[in-house]
XYZ file of C-alpha atoms in Angstrom:
769
model
C 21.124 -8.576 -88.556
C 21.830 -8.737 -84.883
C 25.141 -10.111 -83.806
C 25.783 -11.758 -80.512
C 26.848 -9.429 -77.804
C 27.706 -9.681 -74.131
C 27.591 -7.652 -70.974
C 26.946 -3.997 -71.578
C 27.014 -4.475 -75.297
C 23.361 -5.073 -75.631
C 20.052 -4.419 -73.848
C 18.406 -7.463 -75.180
C 16.739 -9.863 -72.807
C 19.097 -12.355 -71.127
C 19.300 -15.779 -72.930
C 17.069 -18.443 -71.445
C 19.011 -21.497 -72.936
C 22.481 -22.851 -72.192
C 24.118 -25.484 -74.320
C 27.366 -27.412 -73.876
C 29.419 -24.431 -75.136
C 28.716 -22.390 -71.945
C 31.711 -23.901 -70.259
C 34.105 -23.028 -72.989
C 36.906 -20.403 -72.902
C 36.843 -19.514 -76.574
C 34.922 -16.296 -77.097
C 33.583 -17.652 -80.395
C 32.044 -20.714 -78.801
C 30.682 -18.580 -75.947
C 28.866 -16.505 -78.547
C 26.946 -19.619 -79.409
C 26.420 -20.852 -75.844
C 22.802 -19.761 -75.807
C 21.630 -20.984 -79.208
C 18.751 -23.544 -79.265
C 21.095 -25.765 -81.241
C 22.462 -28.684 -79.197
C 26.015 -27.659 -79.902
C 29.023 -29.714 -78.665
C 32.565 -28.548 -78.666
C 35.066 -30.795 -80.553
C 35.147 -33.579 -78.174
C 35.052 -37.435 -77.760
C 31.516 -37.193 -76.267
C 30.123 -35.765 -79.464
C 31.993 -38.390 -81.702
C 30.759 -41.335 -79.357
C 27.086 -40.090 -79.727
C 27.555 -39.876 -83.566
C 28.714 -43.448 -83.526
C 26.225 -44.884 -81.200
C 23.217 -43.169 -83.018
C 24.781 -43.518 -86.546
C 24.165 -39.820 -87.162
C 26.025 -37.507 -89.327
C 27.977 -34.711 -87.751
C 27.376 -31.119 -88.754
C 30.568 -29.179 -88.133
C 30.397 -25.367 -88.022
C 33.807 -23.475 -88.061
C 34.321 -19.839 -87.679
C 35.772 -17.157 -85.368
C 34.462 -14.563 -83.060
C 35.110 -11.440 -85.095
C 33.739 -12.985 -88.375
C 30.868 -10.940 -89.883
C 29.306 -13.726 -91.931
C 29.544 -16.161 -88.929
C 27.356 -13.558 -86.936
C 24.882 -13.387 -89.927
C 24.477 -17.213 -90.180
C 24.145 -17.428 -86.394
C 21.385 -15.042 -86.225
C 19.517 -16.336 -89.279
C 19.784 -19.937 -88.609
C 21.447 -20.980 -85.298
C 19.265 -18.573 -83.090
C 16.160 -19.787 -84.974
C 14.191 -22.432 -82.988
C 12.799 -24.077 -86.139
C 16.219 -24.445 -87.822
C 17.666 -25.738 -84.550
C 15.080 -28.427 -84.347
C 15.986 -29.753 -87.787
C 19.731 -29.688 -86.727
C 19.098 -31.372 -83.498
C 16.755 -34.070 -85.020
C 19.121 -35.290 -87.769
C 22.679 -34.285 -86.729
C 25.311 -34.143 -83.918
C 26.218 -30.462 -84.029
C 29.777 -29.365 -83.282
C 31.242 -25.695 -83.162
C 34.918 -25.214 -83.573
C 36.877 -21.857 -83.231
C 39.257 -21.894 -86.114
C 41.884 -19.813 -84.322
C 41.829 -22.169 -81.320
C 41.966 -25.332 -83.428
C 43.590 -24.426 -86.674
C 44.394 -28.175 -87.283
C 40.740 -29.062 -87.585
C 39.876 -25.924 -89.584
C 42.680 -26.648 -92.160
C 41.846 -30.187 -92.700
C 38.117 -29.558 -93.570
C 38.955 -26.358 -95.442
C 41.219 -28.292 -97.674
C 38.190 -30.775 -98.337
C 36.072 -27.672 -99.052
C 38.491 -26.172 -101.462
C 39.032 -29.515 -103.320
C 35.213 -30.060 -103.516
C 33.951 -26.471 -104.326
C 37.023 -24.560 -105.509
C 36.512 -21.866 -102.936
C 36.127 -21.492 -99.165
C 35.563 -19.179 -96.273
C 33.892 -18.758 -92.931
C 31.602 -19.775 -91.637
C 32.525 -23.212 -92.873
C 29.840 -25.873 -92.914
C 30.990 -29.516 -93.114
C 28.994 -32.725 -92.800
C 31.010 -35.679 -91.461
C 30.589 -39.309 -90.795
C 30.611 -40.600 -87.258
C 34.391 -41.482 -88.060
C 34.986 -37.736 -89.052
C 35.364 -38.317 -92.731
C 33.865 -35.325 -94.608
C 31.055 -36.037 -97.039
C 29.843 -32.532 -98.121
C 30.807 -28.958 -97.382
C 29.904 -25.271 -98.015
C 30.315 -21.897 -96.293
C 27.343 -19.518 -95.536
C 23.865 -20.746 -96.235
C 20.957 -18.343 -96.036
C 17.783 -19.113 -94.224
C 15.803 -18.856 -97.499
C 17.122 -19.544 -101.092
C 18.955 -16.522 -102.422
C 22.285 -15.505 -103.819
C 21.814 -18.510 -106.103
C 22.164 -20.691 -102.918
C 19.709 -23.212 -101.407
C 18.264 -22.513 -97.900
C 20.141 -23.993 -94.960
C 17.090 -26.108 -93.895
C 16.757 -27.515 -97.411
C 20.540 -28.447 -97.406
C 20.223 -30.119 -93.864
C 16.988 -32.018 -94.954
C 18.584 -33.106 -98.161
C 21.792 -34.384 -96.784
C 19.894 -36.120 -93.844
C 17.500 -37.828 -96.355
C 20.449 -38.958 -98.438
C 22.246 -40.437 -95.462
C 19.289 -42.546 -94.794
C 18.249 -43.569 -98.278
C 21.543 -43.631 -100.223
C 24.386 -43.781 -97.724
C 26.804 -45.615 -99.940
C 26.883 -43.041 -102.690
C 27.384 -40.330 -100.136
C 30.262 -42.192 -98.547
C 31.859 -42.950 -101.979
C 31.843 -39.269 -103.000
C 33.450 -38.143 -99.752
C 35.951 -40.997 -99.658
C 37.315 -40.071 -103.142
C 38.262 -36.603 -102.021
C 39.483 -37.668 -98.659
C 41.855 -40.257 -100.336
C 43.112 -37.473 -102.641
C 43.947 -35.414 -99.587
C 45.755 -38.260 -97.840
C 47.547 -38.996 -101.043
C 48.650 -35.410 -101.700
C 49.867 -35.019 -98.059
C 51.829 -38.259 -98.205
C 53.574 -37.426 -101.602
C 57.340 -37.171 -101.693
C 59.156 -34.425 -103.279
C 59.233 -34.521 -107.092
C 62.906 -35.346 -107.947
C 62.964 -33.601 -111.334
C 61.702 -30.272 -109.736
C 64.420 -30.193 -107.066
C 66.292 -26.871 -106.790
C 69.641 -26.641 -108.432
C 72.308 -23.888 -108.064
C 70.639 -20.966 -109.902
C 67.168 -22.064 -109.295
C 66.494 -19.189 -106.909
C 67.294 -16.622 -109.612
C 65.126 -18.310 -112.158
C 62.179 -18.621 -109.605
C 62.729 -14.849 -108.800
C 62.350 -13.826 -112.395
C 59.291 -15.973 -112.902
C 57.696 -14.542 -109.652
C 58.548 -10.938 -110.715
C 56.858 -11.381 -114.029
C 53.735 -12.610 -112.446
C 53.571 -9.834 -109.713
C 54.153 -7.120 -112.407
C 51.349 -8.570 -114.481
C 48.898 -8.630 -111.392
C 49.998 -5.257 -109.974
C 47.325 -2.625 -109.818
C 49.050 0.415 -111.251
C 46.310 2.724 -110.105
C 45.574 1.725 -106.570
C 48.464 -0.599 -105.476
C 48.140 -4.141 -104.474
C 47.433 -7.200 -106.636
C 44.339 -8.059 -108.532
C 40.964 -6.592 -107.989
C 38.614 -6.540 -105.054
C 38.403 -7.782 -102.431
C 41.994 -6.731 -101.541
C 44.090 -7.839 -98.595
C 47.481 -6.388 -97.453
C 49.115 -9.758 -98.200
C 52.215 -8.785 -96.155
C 54.193 -11.904 -97.070
C 54.057 -10.662 -100.660
C 55.227 -7.332 -99.772
C 58.103 -8.737 -97.683
C 59.226 -10.774 -100.632
C 59.113 -7.736 -102.919
C 61.274 -5.748 -100.543
C 63.868 -8.695 -100.688
C 63.452 -9.121 -104.450
C 64.334 -5.501 -105.023
C 67.674 -5.760 -103.025
C 68.502 -8.863 -105.176
C 67.399 -7.579 -108.529
C 67.916 -3.823 -108.096
C 64.922 -3.302 -110.177
C 63.204 -0.084 -109.082
C 59.866 -1.067 -110.592
C 59.876 -3.955 -107.952
C 60.480 -1.418 -105.068
C 57.795 0.845 -106.560
C 55.229 -1.873 -106.432
C 55.627 -2.404 -102.734
C 56.056 1.269 -101.820
C 52.907 2.169 -103.737
C 51.029 -0.494 -102.124
C 52.041 0.552 -98.654
C 51.167 4.155 -99.634
C 47.739 3.230 -100.827
C 46.952 1.019 -97.880
C 48.129 3.815 -95.526
C 45.997 6.418 -97.171
C 42.927 4.047 -97.662
C 39.878 3.423 -95.617
C 41.585 0.172 -94.529
C 43.734 2.270 -92.208
C 41.972 3.675 -89.099
C 43.013 7.285 -89.474
C 41.263 8.394 -86.321
C 43.595 6.419 -84.164
C 45.582 3.614 -85.662
C 45.463 -0.037 -86.784
C 44.275 -1.720 -89.905
C 41.150 -3.549 -90.854
C 41.466 -6.964 -92.424
C 40.744 -6.234 -96.016
C 39.005 -3.879 -98.461
C 36.008 -4.767 -100.415
C 36.721 -2.146 -103.107
C 39.743 -1.895 -105.348
C 40.704 1.484 -104.188
C 40.990 0.337 -100.472
C 38.124 2.542 -99.429
C 35.228 0.420 -98.192
C 36.500 -2.226 -95.943
C 35.599 -5.299 -93.721
C 36.290 -3.511 -90.406
C 37.425 -6.334 -88.225
C 41.012 -5.739 -86.871
C 43.115 -8.865 -86.557
C 46.167 -9.119 -84.520
C 48.314 -10.909 -87.226
C 47.705 -8.048 -89.672
C 48.874 -5.520 -87.053
C 52.106 -7.366 -86.321
C 52.996 -7.955 -89.970
C 52.102 -4.431 -91.135
C 54.102 -2.926 -88.268
C 57.123 -4.851 -89.613
C 56.343 -3.930 -93.234
C 56.152 -0.180 -92.529
C 59.274 -0.385 -90.428
C 61.019 -2.102 -93.365
C 59.776 0.489 -95.734
C 61.007 3.252 -93.445
C 64.534 1.617 -93.316
C 64.623 1.590 -97.124
C 63.355 5.135 -97.672
C 63.375 7.027 -94.346
C 59.775 7.891 -95.154
C 58.249 9.613 -91.948
C 54.803 8.597 -93.148
C 55.737 4.970 -93.065
C 57.145 5.346 -89.631
C 53.918 7.139 -88.550
C 51.751 4.292 -89.843
C 53.903 1.750 -87.905
C 53.897 3.786 -84.736
C 50.142 4.199 -84.843
C 49.745 0.445 -85.116
C 51.847 0.156 -81.930
C 49.723 2.824 -80.061
C 46.502 0.840 -81.133
C 47.970 -2.489 -79.854
C 49.009 -0.863 -76.576
C 45.681 0.717 -75.842
C 43.003 -1.723 -77.232
C 44.630 -5.112 -77.639
C 47.112 -5.586 -74.815
C 46.563 -7.787 -71.631
C 48.019 -6.164 -68.638
C 50.652 -8.761 -68.470
C 52.050 -8.064 -71.898
C 50.450 -10.459 -74.301
C 47.993 -9.236 -77.151
C 44.368 -10.302 -77.806
C 43.402 -11.817 -81.121
C 41.250 -8.965 -82.606
C 38.140 -6.840 -82.706
C 34.872 -7.472 -84.513
C 33.544 -5.554 -87.639
C 30.182 -5.190 -86.016
C 28.961 -3.123 -83.201
C 25.859 -1.313 -81.817
C 25.261 2.162 -83.295
C 24.338 3.537 -79.758
C 24.075 2.083 -76.349
C 20.231 2.127 -76.796
C 20.361 -0.151 -79.722
C 20.101 -3.983 -79.750
C 20.850 -4.516 -83.418
C 24.657 -4.480 -84.399
C 25.884 -3.289 -87.850
C 29.003 -3.429 -89.540
C 31.277 -0.396 -89.334
C 29.064 1.412 -86.735
C 32.091 2.023 -84.489
C 34.331 3.487 -87.409
C 32.045 5.378 -89.843
C 30.824 9.008 -89.496
C 27.995 11.274 -90.693
C 28.943 14.773 -91.904
C 27.056 16.316 -89.088
C 28.613 14.169 -86.266
C 32.140 15.411 -87.300
C 31.032 19.165 -87.515
C 29.253 18.996 -84.128
C 32.317 17.267 -82.515
C 34.548 20.119 -83.719
C 32.190 22.791 -82.609
C 31.917 21.246 -79.126
C 35.819 21.446 -78.815
C 36.375 24.653 -80.737
C 38.917 25.893 -78.053
C 41.341 23.062 -79.052
C 41.758 24.421 -82.557
C 43.393 27.722 -81.177
C 43.128 30.443 -83.846
C 41.449 28.290 -86.329
C 37.566 28.231 -86.266
C 35.984 24.883 -86.029
C 34.247 25.505 -89.299
C 37.651 26.100 -90.950
C 39.070 22.981 -89.343
C 36.050 21.085 -90.582
C 36.555 22.378 -94.154
C 40.201 21.309 -94.196
C 39.460 18.013 -92.588
C 36.506 16.859 -94.863
C 38.652 17.845 -97.913
C 41.652 15.898 -96.743
C 39.784 12.737 -95.850
C 37.352 13.046 -98.827
C 34.173 13.208 -96.764
C 30.737 14.069 -98.259
C 27.449 15.575 -96.745
C 25.558 12.413 -97.779
C 28.363 10.021 -97.087
C 31.083 8.754 -99.285
C 30.383 5.013 -99.474
C 28.813 3.898 -102.821
C 25.752 1.923 -102.372
C 27.243 -0.806 -104.660
C 29.851 -1.579 -101.949
C 27.325 -1.458 -99.132
C 24.812 -4.412 -99.830
C 23.278 -4.322 -96.464
C 22.870 -0.434 -96.253
C 24.774 -0.325 -92.982
C 26.879 2.753 -94.187
C 24.046 4.780 -95.817
C 24.820 8.441 -95.203
C 28.173 7.561 -93.504
C 31.721 8.524 -94.386
C 34.888 6.159 -94.233
C 38.037 8.429 -93.975
C 40.543 8.078 -96.995
C 43.138 10.311 -98.186
C 42.610 10.603 -101.957
C 45.379 13.077 -102.419
C 48.210 13.988 -99.912
C 49.204 16.343 -97.228
C 50.794 18.379 -99.831
C 47.605 18.626 -101.892
C 45.595 19.704 -98.877
C 48.172 22.424 -97.932
C 48.149 23.700 -101.542
C 44.308 23.801 -101.602
C 44.146 25.824 -98.353
C 47.337 27.885 -98.606
C 48.635 26.004 -95.493
C 52.185 25.036 -94.406
C 52.795 21.457 -93.413
C 53.488 22.713 -89.830
C 49.939 24.031 -89.713
C 48.170 21.112 -91.295
C 49.799 18.244 -89.214
C 48.715 19.525 -85.757
C 45.289 20.442 -87.112
C 44.666 16.908 -88.342
C 46.177 15.497 -85.230
C 43.837 17.712 -82.991
C 40.840 16.883 -85.070
C 41.590 13.060 -84.972
C 42.043 13.211 -81.221
C 38.803 14.945 -80.790
C 37.001 12.200 -82.922
C 38.951 9.451 -81.117
C 37.494 10.639 -77.766
C 33.886 10.827 -79.202
C 34.297 7.401 -80.724
C 35.384 5.873 -77.454
C 32.035 6.848 -76.014
C 30.346 4.582 -78.607
C 29.729 0.859 -78.009
C 32.929 -0.820 -78.713
C 33.131 -3.721 -81.095
C 33.419 -7.252 -79.451
C 37.032 -7.996 -78.376
C 38.330 -11.579 -78.869
C 40.351 -12.023 -75.645
C 42.050 -15.189 -76.925
C 45.813 -14.764 -76.791
C 47.276 -16.825 -79.655
C 50.875 -17.848 -79.457
C 51.732 -17.769 -83.252
C 50.182 -14.320 -83.713
C 51.930 -12.932 -80.681
C 55.112 -14.215 -82.397
C 54.358 -12.073 -85.440
C 53.781 -9.021 -83.034
C 57.133 -9.757 -81.402
C 58.652 -9.488 -84.846
C 56.987 -6.288 -85.671
C 57.983 -4.632 -82.372
C 61.625 -5.770 -82.913
C 61.784 -4.297 -86.352
C 60.188 -1.069 -85.202
C 62.614 -0.811 -82.403
C 65.457 -1.242 -84.916
C 64.392 1.974 -86.760
C 66.637 4.060 -84.510
C 63.816 6.382 -83.431
C 63.236 8.246 -80.084
C 60.685 5.612 -79.123
C 63.083 2.653 -79.536
C 63.237 1.979 -75.734
C 59.406 1.900 -75.495
C 59.075 -0.470 -78.467
C 61.703 -2.752 -77.064
C 60.311 -2.737 -73.525
C 57.050 -3.815 -74.976
C 58.668 -6.571 -76.842
C 60.599 -7.717 -73.855
C 57.363 -7.901 -71.756
C 55.689 -9.836 -74.621
C 58.423 -12.363 -74.591
C 58.180 -12.747 -70.874
C 54.422 -13.316 -71.176
C 54.908 -16.009 -73.785
C 57.495 -17.788 -71.770
C 55.295 -17.579 -68.554
C 51.910 -18.275 -69.936
C 52.170 -20.184 -73.266
C 55.179 -22.425 -72.548
C 55.588 -25.536 -70.640
C 59.183 -25.279 -69.618
C 59.360 -28.698 -68.180
C 58.270 -30.459 -71.402
C 59.583 -27.724 -73.567
C 56.144 -27.380 -75.337
C 54.304 -24.401 -76.581
C 50.620 -23.997 -75.811
C 48.372 -22.644 -78.568
C 46.366 -19.954 -76.538
C 45.294 -18.615 -73.264
C 42.307 -16.368 -72.455
C 41.959 -12.911 -70.857
C 39.092 -10.913 -69.852
C 39.728 -7.518 -71.736
C 40.524 -4.015 -70.604
C 42.660 -3.705 -67.481
C 41.449 -7.016 -66.004
C 44.561 -9.178 -65.391
C 42.555 -12.508 -65.424
C 44.157 -15.246 -67.453
C 42.672 -18.735 -67.992
C 43.872 -21.872 -69.756
C 41.581 -24.378 -71.610
C 40.247 -27.228 -69.592
C 41.453 -29.552 -72.343
C 44.991 -28.479 -73.052
C 45.693 -27.431 -76.704
C 49.419 -27.745 -77.525
C 50.947 -25.505 -80.106
C 50.961 -26.170 -83.880
C 53.632 -25.561 -86.479
C 52.730 -21.893 -86.924
C 53.024 -21.342 -83.079
C 56.713 -22.700 -83.248
C 57.664 -21.129 -86.572
C 56.226 -17.707 -85.880
C 57.665 -17.381 -82.364
C 61.099 -18.633 -83.383
C 61.114 -15.886 -86.055
C 59.956 -13.385 -83.504
C 62.856 -14.480 -81.167
C 65.472 -14.233 -83.885
C 64.173 -10.629 -84.665
C 64.099 -9.805 -80.990
C 67.660 -11.005 -80.556
C 68.717 -8.622 -83.372
C 67.069 -5.817 -81.757
C 68.368 -6.643 -78.252
C 71.377 -9.023 -78.475
C 69.726 -10.750 -75.662
C 71.382 -14.310 -75.940
C 68.651 -15.854 -73.950
C 66.187 -15.306 -76.856
C 68.701 -16.899 -79.181
C 68.876 -19.935 -77.033
C 65.218 -20.157 -76.613
C 64.838 -20.065 -80.409
C 67.270 -22.908 -80.716
C 65.360 -24.936 -78.006
C 62.001 -24.345 -79.707
C 63.516 -25.309 -83.157
C 64.547 -28.712 -81.637
C 61.058 -29.225 -80.401
C 59.583 -28.253 -83.754
C 61.777 -30.703 -85.396
C 60.797 -33.431 -83.137
C 57.037 -32.847 -83.261
C 56.364 -31.949 -86.813
C 59.329 -32.919 -89.174
C 58.504 -35.572 -91.775
C 61.638 -37.636 -91.918
C 60.369 -39.628 -94.911
C 59.526 -36.825 -97.319
C 60.733 -33.640 -95.744
C 58.920 -30.490 -94.573
C 56.853 -29.926 -91.516
C 53.333 -31.262 -90.828
C 50.946 -28.731 -89.240
C 49.986 -30.904 -86.313
C 51.583 -33.529 -84.246
C 51.651 -37.202 -85.035
C 48.845 -39.222 -83.588
C 46.967 -36.032 -82.693
C 43.534 -37.400 -81.459
C 40.584 -37.034 -83.958
C 42.557 -35.370 -86.761
C 42.052 -37.503 -89.857
C 44.826 -36.059 -91.980
C 48.167 -34.442 -91.100
C 48.434 -31.576 -93.449
C 51.560 -29.795 -94.769
C 50.558 -26.186 -95.178
C 51.470 -24.780 -98.572
C 51.322 -28.189 -100.300
C 48.028 -28.730 -102.252
C 47.218 -30.382 -105.440
C 46.141 -27.218 -107.311
C 45.732 -23.425 -106.917
C 42.229 -22.064 -106.073
C 41.071 -18.825 -107.689
C 38.279 -17.739 -105.462
C 35.570 -15.286 -105.925
C 32.251 -15.064 -103.885
C 29.715 -12.276 -104.452
C 28.911 -12.215 -100.605
C 32.530 -11.127 -99.860
C 33.112 -14.103 -97.605
C 36.714 -14.485 -96.523
C 38.661 -17.049 -98.533
C 42.015 -18.594 -99.297
C 43.727 -17.601 -102.540
C 47.569 -18.151 -101.752
C 49.610 -20.348 -99.478
C 51.529 -17.343 -98.188
C 48.537 -15.151 -97.835
C 47.106 -13.101 -94.940
C 49.726 -15.094 -92.943
C 52.763 -16.822 -94.125
C 52.642 -20.538 -93.917
C 54.574 -22.370 -91.268
C 56.856 -24.115 -93.660
C 57.872 -20.874 -95.394
C 58.784 -19.296 -92.110
C 60.581 -22.393 -90.898
C 62.796 -22.558 -94.086
C 63.976 -18.972 -93.208
C 64.395 -19.670 -89.525
C 66.657 -22.861 -90.256
C 68.716 -20.826 -92.621
C 69.351 -18.099 -90.054
C 69.979 -20.589 -87.068
C 72.561 -22.426 -89.176
C 74.697 -19.241 -89.274
C 74.167 -18.211 -85.698
C 75.147 -21.625 -84.438
C 77.447 -22.637 -87.337
C 75.475 -25.961 -87.604
C 75.301 -27.261 -91.213
C 72.374 -29.723 -90.246
C 69.985 -26.878 -90.088
C 71.008 -25.888 -93.781
C 70.524 -29.396 -94.825
C 67.025 -29.561 -93.304
C 66.135 -26.297 -94.960
C 67.250 -27.681 -98.345
C 65.134 -30.749 -97.974
C 62.226 -28.579 -96.870
C 62.447 -26.254 -99.858
C 62.786 -29.178 -102.364
C 59.562 -30.694 -101.029
C 57.822 -27.627 -102.365
C 59.839 -27.148 -105.565
C 56.943 -28.418 -107.894
C 54.648 -25.764 -106.607
C 53.864 -23.419 -109.558
C 54.155 -20.499 -110.058
C 56.462 -20.931 -106.858
C 57.135 -17.297 -105.930
C 53.546 -16.359 -106.454
C 51.989 -19.036 -104.334
C 54.939 -19.101 -101.760
C 56.497 -15.634 -101.840
C 57.774 -15.973 -98.266
C 59.360 -19.299 -99.038
C 61.006 -17.842 -102.153
C 62.483 -15.265 -100.021
C 63.872 -18.118 -97.826
C 65.237 -19.925 -100.948
C 67.066 -16.689 -101.932
C 68.709 -16.603 -98.556
C 69.548 -20.212 -98.651
C 71.150 -20.120 -102.151
C 72.762 -16.564 -102.008
C 73.933 -16.679 -98.439
C 73.433 -14.318 -95.506
C 74.979 -11.083 -94.453
C 76.904 -11.486 -91.324
C 77.676 -8.407 -89.239
C 80.311 -9.245 -86.710
C 80.814 -6.463 -84.140
C 84.086 -7.092 -82.211
C 84.467 -5.236 -79.084
C 83.607 -5.071 -75.345
C 80.037 -4.191 -74.106
C 80.350 -0.448 -74.435
C 78.800 2.544 -75.949
C 80.982 2.302 -79.036
C 79.875 -1.195 -79.631
C 76.255 -0.294 -79.195
C 76.606 2.621 -81.607
C 77.972 0.241 -84.347
C 75.201 -2.225 -83.790
C 72.513 0.509 -83.921
C 73.798 1.740 -87.288
C 73.464 -1.724 -88.686
C 69.950 -2.253 -87.313
C 68.748 0.854 -89.027
C 68.971 -0.768 -92.426
C 66.761 -3.288 -94.226
C 68.887 -6.316 -94.782
C 66.752 -9.404 -95.088
C 69.544 -11.890 -94.529
C 71.434 -9.896 -91.832
C 72.578 -11.651 -88.711
C 74.401 -9.644 -86.055
C 76.994 -11.313 -83.915
C 78.668 -9.589 -80.922
C 82.118 -10.874 -80.445
C 83.201 -9.720 -76.967
C 86.951 -10.475 -76.275
C 86.254 -10.225 -72.608
C 83.755 -13.078 -72.630
C 84.560 -15.387 -75.544
C 82.957 -18.463 -74.000
C 79.385 -16.811 -74.233
C 79.506 -16.680 -78.050
C 77.099 -19.101 -79.837
C 79.385 -19.291 -82.761
C 82.880 -20.065 -81.649
C 84.310 -19.989 -85.347
C 83.185 -16.349 -85.750
C 84.410 -15.536 -82.199
C 87.926 -16.805 -83.031
C 88.074 -15.443 -86.564
C 87.455 -11.744 -85.835
C 89.700 -9.451 -83.876
C 89.606 -5.771 -82.914
C 91.805 -3.416 -84.985
C 94.192 -1.015 -83.089
C 92.133 -1.709 -79.987
C 89.037 -0.135 -81.374
C 85.573 -1.572 -81.710
C 85.632 -3.196 -85.240
C 82.881 -4.356 -87.652
C 83.222 -7.044 -90.371
C 80.528 -7.346 -92.862
C 80.517 -10.617 -94.758
C 78.281 -12.130 -97.331
C 78.256 -15.801 -97.637
C 81.586 -15.900 -95.648
C 83.301 -13.448 -97.991
C 84.231 -10.387 -95.862
C 84.830 -6.711 -96.707
C 87.665 -4.746 -95.003
C 87.067 -4.138 -91.373
C 85.492 -0.796 -90.348
C 86.377 0.994 -87.251
C 84.771 4.502 -88.046
C 80.958 4.635 -87.435
C 80.446 7.272 -90.240
C 82.251 5.016 -92.817
C 80.031 1.959 -91.712
C 76.929 4.062 -92.288
C 78.152 5.218 -95.664
C 78.847 1.755 -96.851
C 75.316 0.498 -95.798
C 73.802 3.553 -97.250
C 75.314 2.669 -100.707
C 73.922 -0.893 -100.652
C 70.780 -0.828 -98.610
C 69.089 2.412 -99.035
C 66.808 3.944 -101.838
C 65.501 7.407 -102.272
C 61.791 7.402 -102.891
C 60.993 6.927 -106.638
């Protein structure tokens, strides 16, 4: 198929038609600005026309790096005959799910409840009052895959709206009422958490995870496989609580397989969204910002627990990818890159993986052209080592069964089936010889690849996802490596960007997104119609600020986190039933205020077309309520305010009836463990000095999920956020002193850095299994 492209991406004839999306800022909406469909953005003008003409609304939701969205656009929305049917019978609206997640989540919930599965593009038919009547995902232009053609669906729904409107309205209203009732439900009293509940839920969750763990390839379940970082974070935490080495092995094996798999861009860095094969080899190539931020943190945590240089390398390569390809010059990060691109600059037809996959001959010729870079090694010898290490084949290494469109015929996707040790043994090499050879080879291919047409870049800068990156950068800075200053400086500049461009300081409100132009262009634009932040924007940024504070001890970050928490409580908290709504009260044209993570049932999803879908509440991203529960618990200890703990308890109890709790909400179970078991307070008492810095750096190097660091400076006692801690702990014999306390029970004070590190090694470090 031919995906949309702009500028130098295509040599196709310039479009002759502009619709209402042409004035949008969203890259996704702009991709559809030249369709013959009479598209509207989500706006009152469209709703008023639907009401006036008594027409149904056809709502299409997707995002700019979505492969199947491009497929449906080319097959249907670019087709004049299909557009004529759409324009005749419906008022057609396009929504960018990343720009308006509130709209996306409401109608995705309807789709899940009506079909049992969902994905993007999402297709929903609404009444003029925005009530959903029918929904689906991708529809082909002609009947296939066991699905009716899109035009048949359009004409059938239009006919039913004219001939049998009442039955259509009745079917839709039943599900809509179920959605409203479900979201308005109070916590189930008999399910409320009691002392000891966290341990019981932990045991239940570990049983489910062990049952679903893929012993051969890592990860959980079969294909398609997502990194599911919230699940990995939970398992790290669960290991420290349970001391069950099998739990640690599940997460370490998964990170190993993801790192060695085709889902990892071995040429340069960064991770694709998900794998379409169980062994992580063939993948859906789009790279999303939220995956990069979360995986950077996960690999940093894995390094802290094991000191695995390989994990550190994966995390650092994500960082390098973000800096080079996703960073706005002012410090924010773009939303992601597409899976599809033009094979050559002469082509007009995009295919998936064109930027990332390689023929056998392309690699050999690249090495021969740069033979001097291999030193004493011949390019043929380097090629032999390289193709063995990454399992490359002369006729390509992608099985036809995992390449339904034939886009990867004769191509190779790099994957490490063995290890560096295996490659060294096979070629009688030392590790000191192999590593620079692979690095040189990948650098050669990286430069060749950069001459190819790049995938489309979504230049939307989303607050929530940048919050996840702030967490990842902060955790990576805490690993105590030589690049700490670079990581921390990038985090500092990101924080400044968010405060400058995605925050209304006067009203103390976050904005959802702003828009750049890509590359080194410093242009930044805001939406004409301002979109204020949603729950995820607040929760993820607050988490990022708490992690940044731990990395920097910058009190302004901690104060901003508290300020944002107060706004979040005001805008989204449900005083009646507990927990947070996703959107603000009285948000215009939002028919249901959802609480993410609370649904009436779980949906097991499987689609032969590899559409992207929901399976868990803490899935590709954690849900805002899970992150908020953790934030509240941590803020309660930093500021010694019990009200935060009470709010966290009410939030957790609202979700107590979700089952199996720790499988559906692993991030929330982690928060429950912190809430019930208490946090680890590290109080460093001493002046702002090199000794104090050294003690803090030692603590930062360990993975301690409930660790908060408080610097008690005797010279500036009034600056402390927690006066009780400031008053309680004193220096011993005039030396910088560290107190480590768990749930307000403290160990003996430590004044020797070596002793502190030994104590932490005993409790928070594990040699590789």
